[in-house]
Amino acid sequence: MSKRGKAPSSPRRPSPSSFRSVRSSLPPIVEQFRDRVLHSSTTAQIVDRFRTAQAKPSVRRLFLVWAILIGVTGLLTLNLVRLQVFQSSGLLKQARAQQTTFLRPFVPRRPIIDRNGNVLAIDRPVYTLYAHPISFKSPKTEVATKLSTILGTPAGDLLQRLNSAESGIRVEYAVSESAADRIQALQIDGLELAQQQQRLYPQQSIAADVVGYLDIDRIGQAGVEYSHKNLLERSVKSVRLSRTGSGVMMPDRIPGGFLQMDNLHLQLSIDSRVQRAAITALQPQLKKFNAKRGVVIVMDAKNGEIRALAADPSYDPNEFYKAKVEQFKNWALTDLYEPGSTFKPLNVAIALEAGAIKPNQIINDEGAIQIDGWPIQNFDYSSAGARGASTITQILEHSSNVGMVRIVQQMPRPTYYAWLQKIGLGQLTGTDLPFETAGQLKDQKTFSESPVDAATSAFGQGFSLTALQLVQLHGILASGGKLLTPHVVQGLFDENGQPYWQSPHTESKQIFSPQTAQTVLRMMESVVQNGTGKAAQIPNYRIGGKTGTAQKASANGGYIEGAKITSFVSIFPIEAPRYVVAAVIDEPKGEDAFGSTVAAPIVKAVMEALIVADKIPPSMPDPAASPSPSPTP
């Protein structure tokens, strides 16, 4: 039979043995299909099932990847919401802090000048010299020798400093600009000059108790430097500047004019000429009588301006670190003392104003009396004895304690106490200088019930005040009966002398009538002419005054044996009072140490300086002057 006519043979099935032969070489998924293929009817079904089995793991992996991507996207979205919504303000602040900076430029402190324009305090650039011996290329001895000629410090001292460490040694503080230039010209490796500002006080110790000083951190610690910080520090606001990524400021973003400074200065009422004259007069007397300390105060009788406030010992504010701590205290307004006889004119004014006495009244001066069992006598009772009938003027002339007790006894004690309060005892003066202490006065009940308290107050003991308050109280008499506020600050002025801000001061309060004040002034003039104040006389000038020599109270009660405080207060010219001048000397030594011998000559010298400084003409003779009436028994 031909091939064309031959019937096709049926397809051949694989035998089971052929599957078994490859079983071990097939993957597990193929084994699954092997069993199914053995039972399949067609090859197509086998292929479809095989593809489906292969696709299931791929779908799971796809779903897993998509789940991860969606989760990550969700987390990123939540983080963006947190950053953009909930933390946006905080992040904005951080970004601005990184991109900007606030610059507050250093601005020198305003100068302080006296009433005549003389500089009392001013800022100047200085340098601190540091040494790093580890970088020296020359021997230390050579470096010390070269620096010694510039700094004016012994080479041995400098060498000792250079040997103290290998680096970071502060050799000298406050090197001047000229000295710094000379040090730089040496070109010595290992020397470093750091610029800074320093407060310079050209008058040195002359006005230290008024001006004060700045410490090393440029913080005022005393005087006007402390009390008027707000006027001396220029108000310069911080400026926000942009920075580059490396932190460098961008100069094109700096606003124009932010470094401009005003030319204002703080002017005081202090007169350096009078201040210097006060120190010159004070120091020899302190030395002569071996006194502990002294102070001189000059106040304008018209407005309360302090023309001078000079104390000795004092300190140089340029070298405040060399002074003793107690020298920083302005004891003229911090330390209390009993004024003694310098308070007697005020008691006379109180008695006159209260109507308790008349100007021409006669008082019996027994010389020695007892009040409530306590003995009281005149300082010269052992030599002068009882003076008997005396005028009010004579009682002041002789500084009679007994006479003053009899004057005060003319008033009820509550009335007298009320007047002591009215003139300001136990209160602050209101001065613009810092750290003032209020005087001390016993309570009204104790004072009113104790006859001896009123008696001792009559001659200035049993209460306490400051030297500044003593001047203020005598200012009542000099100003026509007005209580003035002593002050030193006049205001801020520009370079042309035009006021920018003037210091407001409390209005004066009328205490005594002008007639009472004038009457007491005439009595004080007689004290200088005929009494204990003769040492203050100046030819052709009418001067009133009162001496004082008081026991020094102890902090533990009672009085210090042999210790006293002498003082003298003057008012001049009497016909038209312009100044109150006072000198208070603490613990002068010697049998001849009294207000008339220790303090009065100082006041006289200061008044002479005022006459020259202000060109005060001589006084005209008093047409109403007449001899004191003779006392009658």
Coordinates of C-alpha atoms in Angstrom, one line a residue, residues 19 31 34 60 67 76 114 144-145 164 168 184 200 219 223 255 260 268 272 317 327 433 449 511 588 625 631:
F19 CA 7.7 10.2 34.3
E31 CA 5.7 17.6 40.4
R34 CA 2.8 16.0 36.8
R60 CA 1.5 38.2 46.3
A67 CA 1.4 47.8 50.4
L76 CA 5.6 60.7 54.5
D114 CA 30.5 119.7 85.8
A144 CA 60.1 91.6 79.6
T145 CA 62.8 94.3 79.1
S164 CA 53.4 82.0 85.5
G168 CA 46.9 83.2 78.3
Q184 CA 52.5 96.4 68.2
L200 CA 38.3 107.6 82.5
I219 CA 28.5 98.4 85.9
G223 CA 27.5 107.9 92.8
P255 CA 20.4 99.3 57.8
Q260 CA 24.9 106.8 64.8
L268 CA 26.1 118.1 87.1
S272 CA 35.4 121.4 90.1
P317 CA 37.9 105.8 90.5
Q327 CA 36.1 104.4 101.0
L433 CA 22.6 110.5 95.0
E449 CA 6.7 111.6 127.9
I511 CA 8.5 125.7 106.6
P588 CA 39.6 115.2 115.6
A625 CA 22.5 146.4 112.6
P631 CA 20.7 141.7 129.4

